[in-house]
GROMACS .gro file of C-alpha atoms in nm:
model
  355
    1MET     CA    1   4.121   0.816  -6.616
    2ALA     CA    2   4.313   0.933  -6.311
    3GLU     CA    3   4.111   1.065  -6.015
    4THR     CA    4   4.085   1.449  -5.986
    5GLN     CA    5   4.253   1.574  -5.669
    6ASP     CA    6   4.172   1.869  -5.438
    7ILE     CA    7   4.360   2.189  -5.517
    8LYS     CA    8   4.452   2.220  -5.153
    9LEU     CA    9   4.676   1.912  -5.190
   10LEU     CA   10   4.861   2.087  -5.477
   11LEU     CA   11   4.899   2.400  -5.261
   12THR     CA   12   5.051   2.192  -4.983
   13LYS     CA   13   5.302   2.029  -5.224
   14ILE     CA   14   5.411   2.374  -5.362
   15ASP     CA   15   5.454   2.493  -5.000
   16ARG     CA   16   5.707   2.203  -4.964
   17GLY     CA   17   5.884   2.322  -5.279
   18GLU     CA   18   5.742   2.039  -5.497
   19LEU     CA   19   5.651   2.155  -5.853
   20PRO     CA   20   5.473   1.905  -6.085
   21GLN     CA   21   5.620   1.902  -6.428
   22SER     CA   22   5.281   1.964  -6.585
   23THR     CA   23   4.932   1.979  -6.434
   24LEU     CA   24   4.578   2.100  -6.505
   25VAL     CA   25   4.391   2.304  -6.251
   26PHE     CA   26   4.026   2.399  -6.285
   27GLY     CA   27   3.721   2.490  -6.077
   28GLU     CA   28   3.462   2.747  -5.979
   29GLU     CA   29   3.632   2.870  -5.654
   30THR     CA   30   3.884   3.125  -5.789
   31PHE     CA   31   4.024   3.199  -5.436
   32PHE     CA   32   4.233   2.886  -5.429
   33ILE     CA   33   4.332   2.930  -5.797
   34ASP     CA   34   4.460   3.280  -5.718
   35LYS     CA   35   4.645   3.145  -5.413
   36LEU     CA   36   4.813   2.894  -5.643
   37VAL     CA   37   4.939   3.167  -5.869
   38GLU     CA   38   5.061   3.367  -5.573
   39LYS     CA   39   5.258   3.066  -5.453
   40LEU     CA   40   5.407   3.010  -5.791
   41ASP     CA   41   5.525   3.370  -5.801
   42PHE     CA   42   5.699   3.307  -5.462
   43ILE     CA   43   5.856   2.979  -5.557
   44ALA     CA   44   5.980   3.122  -5.888
   45LYS     CA   45   6.174   3.385  -5.698
   46LYS     CA   46   6.295   3.124  -5.445
   47LYS     CA   47   6.421   2.883  -5.706
   48SER     CA   48   6.543   3.152  -5.945
   49LEU     CA   49   6.303   3.055  -6.218
   50ASP     CA   50   6.129   3.268  -6.482
   51ILE     CA   51   5.753   3.283  -6.447
   52ILE     CA   52   5.538   3.365  -6.752
   53LYS     CA   53   5.157   3.416  -6.720
   54ILE     CA   54   4.944   3.412  -7.031
   55SER     CA   55   4.579   3.375  -7.118
   56SER     CA   56   4.371   3.218  -7.394
   57ASN     CA   57   4.232   3.560  -7.453
   58ASP     CA   58   4.563   3.659  -7.609
   59PHE     CA   59   4.743   3.333  -7.691
   60LYS     CA   60   4.641   3.018  -7.876
   61LEU     CA   61   4.751   2.653  -7.869
   62ASN     CA   62   5.023   2.697  -8.128
   63ASP     CA   63   5.171   2.980  -7.912
   64LEU     CA   64   5.165   2.753  -7.607
   65LEU     CA   65   5.342   2.477  -7.799
   66GLU     CA   66   5.612   2.705  -7.899
   67MET     CA   67   5.658   2.854  -7.552
   68VAL     CA   68   5.681   2.516  -7.360
   69ASN     CA   69   5.980   2.414  -7.569
   70GLN     CA   70   6.168   2.739  -7.533
   71ASN     CA   71   6.441   2.735  -7.276
   72PRO     CA   72   6.523   3.050  -7.079
   73LEU     CA   73   6.860   3.202  -7.132
   74PHE     CA   74   6.978   3.309  -6.780
   75VAL     CA   75   6.802   3.072  -6.547
   76SER     CA   76   6.756   2.699  -6.507
   77GLY     CA   77   6.392   2.687  -6.595
   78LYS     CA   78   6.058   2.855  -6.614
   79ILE     CA   79   5.701   2.830  -6.478
   80LEU     CA   80   5.446   2.877  -6.751
   81VAL     CA   81   5.094   2.957  -6.633
   82PHE     CA   82   4.824   2.939  -6.903
   83LYS     CA   83   4.496   3.092  -6.779
   84GLU     CA   84   4.150   3.018  -6.916
   85PHE     CA   85   4.285   2.711  -7.097
   86GLY     CA   86   3.950   2.548  -7.111
   87LYS     CA   87   3.814   2.805  -7.365
   88LEU     CA   88   4.060   2.664  -7.625
   89ILE     CA   89   3.956   2.304  -7.561
   90LYS     CA   90   3.585   2.394  -7.579
   91SER     CA   91   3.625   2.594  -7.894
   92GLY     CA   92   3.848   2.327  -8.051
   93SER     CA   93   3.582   2.058  -7.988
   94SER     CA   94   3.317   2.206  -8.202
   95LYS     CA   95   3.130   1.962  -8.432
   96ASP     CA   96   2.979   2.207  -8.672
   97SER     CA   97   2.954   2.080  -9.022
   98ASP     CA   98   3.039   2.418  -9.196
   99ASP     CA   99   3.357   2.355  -9.407
  100GLU     CA  100   3.544   2.654  -9.271
  101ASP     CA  101   3.456   2.565  -8.908
  102THR     CA  102   3.540   2.197  -8.976
  103GLY     CA  103   3.880   2.293  -9.108
  104ARG     CA  104   3.939   2.518  -8.810
  105SER     CA  105   3.836   2.243  -8.575
  106SER     CA  106   4.058   1.988  -8.747
  107LYS     CA  107   4.354   2.224  -8.697
  108SER     CA  108   4.267   2.263  -8.325
  109ASP     CA  109   4.235   1.885  -8.294
  110GLY     CA  110   4.584   1.846  -8.443
  111LEU     CA  111   4.726   2.106  -8.200
  112MET     CA  112   4.563   1.933  -7.911
  113ARG     CA  113   4.721   1.603  -8.021
  114LEU     CA  114   5.057   1.779  -8.028
  115LEU     CA  115   4.998   1.906  -7.677
  116LEU     CA  116   4.917   1.557  -7.552
  117GLU     CA  117   5.238   1.436  -7.707
  118TYR     CA  118   5.429   1.714  -7.533
  119LEU     CA  119   5.267   1.618  -7.193
  120LYS     CA  120   5.403   1.268  -7.245
  121ASN     CA  121   5.748   1.393  -7.311
  122PRO     CA  122   5.775   1.744  -7.152
  123ASN     CA  123   6.062   1.987  -7.160
  124PRO     CA  124   6.229   1.934  -6.820
  125ALA     CA  125   6.303   2.319  -6.805
  126THR     CA  126   5.935   2.410  -6.816
  127TYR     CA  127   5.683   2.370  -6.535
  128LEU     CA  128   5.345   2.393  -6.712
  129PHE     CA  129   5.021   2.491  -6.531
  130LEU     CA  130   4.706   2.473  -6.744
  131ILE     CA  131   4.438   2.674  -6.549
  132HIS     CA  132   4.067   2.727  -6.614
  133SER     CA  133   3.864   2.919  -6.356
  134ASP     CA  134   3.545   2.718  -6.413
  135ARG     CA  135   3.417   2.366  -6.458
  136ILE     CA  136   3.540   2.158  -6.747
  137ASP     CA  137   3.369   1.892  -6.944
  138MET     CA  138   3.557   1.570  -6.864
  139ARG     CA  139   3.377   1.397  -7.146
  140LEU     CA  140   3.590   1.577  -7.404
  141LYS     CA  141   3.861   1.363  -7.558
  142PHE     CA  142   4.148   1.596  -7.470
  143TYR     CA  143   4.070   1.587  -7.097
  144LYS     CA  144   4.014   1.211  -7.099
  145GLU     CA  145   4.353   1.162  -7.256
  146ALA     CA  146   4.535   1.426  -7.058
  147SER     CA  147   4.414   1.293  -6.723
  148LYS     CA  148   4.593   0.973  -6.795
  149ILE     CA  149   4.920   1.172  -6.835
  150ILE     CA  150   4.923   1.459  -6.590
  151PRO     CA  151   4.751   1.523  -6.250
  152PHE     CA  152   4.423   1.717  -6.247
  153PHE     CA  153   4.341   1.941  -5.945
  154GLN     CA  154   3.998   2.087  -5.880
  155SER     CA  155   3.910   2.404  -5.686
  156LYS     CA  156   3.553   2.320  -5.584
  157ARG     CA  157   3.292   2.576  -5.472
  158VAL     CA  158   3.312   2.598  -5.091
  159TYR     CA  159   3.014   2.520  -4.875
  160GLU     CA  160   2.913   2.599  -4.525
  161LYS     CA  161   3.129   2.323  -4.360
  162GLU     CA  162   3.440   2.427  -4.553
  163ILE     CA  163   3.395   2.796  -4.466
  164PHE     CA  164   3.399   2.714  -4.092
  165GLU     CA  165   3.706   2.501  -4.151
  166PHE     CA  166   3.874   2.776  -4.349
  167ILE     CA  167   3.824   3.025  -4.053
  168GLU     CA  168   3.946   2.771  -3.799
  169GLN     CA  169   4.258   2.689  -4.006
  170LYS     CA  170   4.359   3.050  -4.039
  171PHE     CA  171   4.373   3.073  -3.655
  172LYS     CA  172   4.548   2.746  -3.624
  173GLU     CA  173   4.822   2.854  -3.857
  174LYS     CA  174   4.889   3.150  -3.617
  175LYS     CA  175   4.857   2.913  -3.313
  176ILE     CA  176   4.570   3.125  -3.181
  177GLN     CA  177   4.297   2.935  -2.983
  178ILE     CA  178   3.938   3.018  -3.065
  179ASP     CA  179   3.600   2.852  -2.991
  180TYR     CA  180   3.286   2.803  -3.201
  181GLN     CA  181   3.145   3.134  -3.088
  182VAL     CA  182   3.429   3.319  -3.249
  183THR     CA  183   3.413   3.109  -3.572
  184GLU     CA  184   3.036   3.159  -3.590
  185TYR     CA  185   3.059   3.541  -3.532
  186ILE     CA  186   3.325   3.587  -3.804
  187TYR     CA  187   3.116   3.378  -4.041
  188LYS     CA  188   2.796   3.571  -3.969
  189THR     CA  189   2.965   3.912  -3.972
  190VAL     CA  190   3.202   3.877  -4.265
  191GLY     CA  191   3.011   3.625  -4.486
  192THR     CA  192   3.114   3.344  -4.715
  193ASN     CA  193   3.336   3.524  -4.964
  194LEU     CA  194   3.691   3.381  -4.899
  195TYR     CA  195   3.861   3.695  -5.020
  196ASP     CA  196   3.667   3.901  -4.764
  197LEU     CA  197   3.736   3.647  -4.490
  198GLU     CA  198   4.108   3.632  -4.549
  199SER     CA  199   4.131   4.013  -4.564
  200GLU     CA  200   3.941   4.063  -4.240
  201ILE     CA  201   4.115   3.781  -4.058
  202ASN     CA  202   4.458   3.907  -4.165
  203ARG     CA  203   4.366   4.262  -4.047
  204LEU     CA  204   4.246   4.110  -3.722
  205PHE     CA  205   4.580   3.931  -3.666
  206ILE     CA  206   4.764   4.264  -3.685
  207SER     CA  207   4.533   4.397  -3.410
  208ILE     CA  208   4.575   4.101  -3.170
  209GLU     CA  209   4.942   4.034  -3.243
  210GLY     CA  210   5.097   3.837  -2.957
  211GLU     CA  211   4.765   3.688  -2.835
  212LYS     CA  212   4.751   3.309  -2.793
  213LYS     CA  213   4.374   3.288  -2.730
  214VAL     CA  214   4.091   3.527  -2.826
  215ASP     CA  215   3.735   3.531  -2.720
  216ILE     CA  216   3.415   3.664  -2.878
  217GLU     CA  217   3.432   4.009  -2.703
  218THR     CA  218   3.789   4.067  -2.842
  219ILE     CA  219   3.673   3.972  -3.198
  220LYS     CA  220   3.376   4.209  -3.181
  221LYS     CA  221   3.618   4.503  -3.118
  222PHE     CA  222   3.798   4.452  -3.448
  223ILE     CA  223   3.591   4.269  -3.703
  224ILE     CA  224   3.412   4.507  -3.946
  225PRO     CA  225   3.076   4.387  -4.079
  226VAL     CA  226   3.105   4.348  -4.457
  227ARG     CA  227   2.862   4.062  -4.499
  228LYS     CA  228   2.655   4.015  -4.809
  229TYR     CA  229   2.375   3.771  -4.850
  230SER     CA  230   2.481   3.414  -4.924
  231ILE     CA  231   2.317   3.087  -5.005
  232PHE     CA  232   2.343   3.002  -4.638
  233ASP     CA  233   2.126   3.306  -4.541
  234LEU     CA  234   1.868   3.168  -4.780
  235LEU     CA  235   1.884   2.822  -4.615
  236ASN     CA  236   1.837   2.992  -4.274
  237ALA     CA  237   1.528   3.176  -4.407
  238PHE     CA  238   1.376   2.838  -4.515
  239ARG     CA  239   1.479   2.701  -4.173
  240ASP     CA  240   1.252   2.963  -4.012
  241LYS     CA  241   0.988   2.927  -4.278
  242ASP     CA  242   1.027   3.300  -4.345
  243ILE     CA  243   0.911   3.314  -4.710
  244THR     CA  244   0.928   3.696  -4.733
  245ASN     CA  245   1.300   3.683  -4.628
  246ALA     CA  246   1.357   3.391  -4.864
  247LEU     CA  247   1.219   3.600  -5.148
  248GLU     CA  248   1.438   3.904  -5.065
  249ILE     CA  249   1.758   3.704  -5.014
  250GLY     CA  250   1.712   3.494  -5.328
  251LEU     CA  251   1.648   3.791  -5.552
  252ASN     CA  252   1.963   3.961  -5.397
  253LEU     CA  253   2.168   3.648  -5.482
  254ILE     CA  254   2.038   3.646  -5.840
  255ASP     CA  255   2.115   4.026  -5.873
  256ASN     CA  256   2.475   3.936  -5.766
  257ASN     CA  257   2.510   3.678  -6.032
  258SER     CA  258   2.433   3.360  -5.838
  259PRO     CA  259   2.271   3.137  -6.107
  260LEU     CA  260   1.922   3.006  -6.025
  261VAL     CA  261   2.032   2.645  -6.122
  262LEU     CA  262   2.279   2.656  -5.826
  263ILE     CA  263   2.004   2.797  -5.583
  264ILE     CA  264   1.768   2.515  -5.684
  265THR     CA  265   2.043   2.251  -5.640
  266MET     CA  266   2.132   2.381  -5.290
  267LEU     CA  267   1.760   2.388  -5.193
  268GLN     CA  268   1.718   2.031  -5.311
  269LYS     CA  269   2.020   1.917  -5.109
  270TYR     CA  270   1.900   2.114  -4.805
  271PHE     CA  271   1.551   1.982  -4.797
  272PHE     CA  272   1.676   1.629  -4.865
  273SER     CA  273   1.894   1.668  -4.551
  274LEU     CA  274   1.582   1.775  -4.358
  275LEU     CA  275   1.391   1.477  -4.487
  276THR     CA  276   1.662   1.226  -4.380
  277PHE     CA  277   1.787   1.414  -4.068
  278ASN     CA  278   1.591   1.217  -3.803
  279GLU     CA  279   1.683   0.882  -3.965
  280ILE     CA  280   2.054   0.970  -3.974
  281ARG     CA  281   2.041   1.106  -3.622
  282SER     CA  282   1.884   0.780  -3.487
  283GLN     CA  283   2.161   0.574  -3.654
  284TYR     CA  284   2.460   0.777  -3.533
  285LYS     CA  285   2.532   0.923  -3.192
  286SER     CA  286   2.836   1.118  -3.305
  287ASP     CA  287   2.770   1.483  -3.404
  288GLU     CA  288   3.079   1.470  -3.632
  289LYS     CA  289   2.944   1.165  -3.819
  290VAL     CA  290   2.595   1.310  -3.866
  291ALA     CA  291   2.743   1.642  -3.984
  292SER     CA  292   2.978   1.461  -4.221
  293ILE     CA  293   2.685   1.274  -4.381
  294ILE     CA  294   2.475   1.588  -4.414
  295GLY     CA  295   2.766   1.795  -4.531
  296CYS     CA  296   2.766   2.072  -4.262
  297HIS     CA  297   2.981   2.181  -3.971
  298PRO     CA  298   2.881   2.014  -3.643
  299PHE     CA  299   2.794   2.356  -3.509
  300PHE     CA  300   2.500   2.381  -3.750
  301LEU     CA  301   2.334   2.051  -3.661
  302LYS     CA  302   2.105   2.241  -3.420
  303ASP     CA  303   1.975   2.435  -3.720
  304TYR     CA  304   1.899   2.129  -3.920
  305GLU     CA  305   1.735   1.964  -3.621
  306ALA     CA  306   1.507   2.273  -3.565
  307ALA     CA  307   1.421   2.293  -3.938
  308SER     CA  308   1.346   1.918  -3.957
  309LYS     CA  309   1.086   1.960  -3.683
  310ARG     CA  310   0.916   2.256  -3.859
  311TYR     CA  311   0.851   2.071  -4.192
  312ARG     CA  312   0.608   1.781  -4.219
  313PHE     CA  313   0.670   1.506  -4.473
  314GLU     CA  314   0.380   1.633  -4.690
  315GLU     CA  315   0.532   1.977  -4.700
  316LEU     CA  316   0.867   1.850  -4.806
  317GLU     CA  317   0.715   1.631  -5.070
  318LYS     CA  318   0.539   1.932  -5.220
  319ILE     CA  319   0.853   2.140  -5.205
  320PHE     CA  320   1.048   1.879  -5.398
  321ASP     CA  321   0.778   1.868  -5.662
  322ILE     CA  322   0.804   2.259  -5.699
  323LEU     CA  323   1.183   2.251  -5.721
  324LEU     CA  324   1.175   1.981  -5.984
  325LYS     CA  325   0.919   2.171  -6.179
  326LYS     CA  326   1.118   2.496  -6.172
  327ASP     CA  327   1.439   2.312  -6.267
  328ILE     CA  328   1.262   2.184  -6.578
  329GLU     CA  329   1.120   2.530  -6.658
  330LEU     CA  330   1.463   2.689  -6.610
  331LYS     CA  331   1.603   2.460  -6.881
  332SER     CA  332   1.313   2.468  -7.118
  333LEU     CA  333   1.155   2.812  -7.090
  334ASN     CA  334   1.313   3.151  -7.183
  335LEU     CA  335   1.239   3.320  -6.856
  336LYS     CA  336   1.461   3.532  -6.643
  337ASP     CA  337   1.600   3.383  -6.318
  338ASP     CA  338   1.431   3.646  -6.101
  339VAL     CA  339   1.096   3.575  -6.258
  340LEU     CA  340   1.119   3.204  -6.212
  341TYR     CA  341   1.258   3.243  -5.856
  342THR     CA  342   0.964   3.468  -5.756
  343SER     CA  343   0.719   3.217  -5.895
  344MET     CA  344   0.895   2.929  -5.713
  345ILE     CA  345   0.889   3.108  -5.380
  346SER     CA  346   0.528   3.202  -5.419
  347GLU     CA  347   0.435   2.842  -5.488
  348ILE     CA  348   0.631   2.713  -5.194
  349GLY     CA  349   0.470   2.973  -4.963
  350LEU     CA  350   0.124   2.872  -5.080
  351ALA     CA  351   0.205   2.496  -5.040
  352ILE     CA  352   0.324   2.542  -4.690
  353LYS     CA  353   0.014   2.748  -4.594
  354LYS     CA  354  -0.229   2.503  -4.746
  355LEU     CA  355  -0.070   2.201  -4.584
   0.00000   0.00000   0.00000
């Protein structure tokens, strides 16, 4: 099985005018997937190619197999974008024993085999992009086989470190110098949504056109606060041991469709970083190295250091027990996320007070 690559590598290749014959793109961060489709629109015009965008909501595998082999009449080739492709693979991999379902599954399996054969011997006039805006199950036979034939690119959910890098890269592209204060202010004011960040930064560029270097005071004149709560606000609340704020932020995240399983995973990662921070810091002098191991931007090391001093080992041990218990309850009990989260925060608050 070939290694899955980062979608940003694919975006760079397309910027250079390189189109893979066939590829599969998936992941939870839709921003980069939308960027990919935008770039495909642009390159289609530049290379005088047709571009066709379809979805599994309206088209099936047999439709796809017909379309990949059709040659356009008046141009040299076409780009075919098939969105939500993973829904077809998931539905086609059902193992229900019902005769009707089994027959339907067998037909889907046959179509998937035909698609794999096509990927081995593609129509040179078709550039095929199979896209799914979510995770995929790489254990499924189709993905195992397809990954040996075509490149897979993943658009991973972005975390704190990548958001800082995203902001810095936007200014670098415009050859505008900024410092950490500017990056932090934009992050804290606008938030972690990449669509909001890009919109605000692009609007800012119009206002500061011609500038080669901008400071924090200039940024404050133009950036409009649009920030919503993010997982990083929740981590900051725990950094300060502010249980009331942690409850409010977490419930807000859940109301805005952040799954509790993700929140628990991020908290486990965060508290593990606090547990190991001092050991890592003693081994490495470089802030960049420590930040790389922890998985944050160097600017935020001071926050991890402060938090690591506020929590004793016994407190962290108790918090890990609570997070594990809630993770099990989440998967085994039929309780709403907000109810489980409220219970979890209450238990963490009591554990910290008692210890």
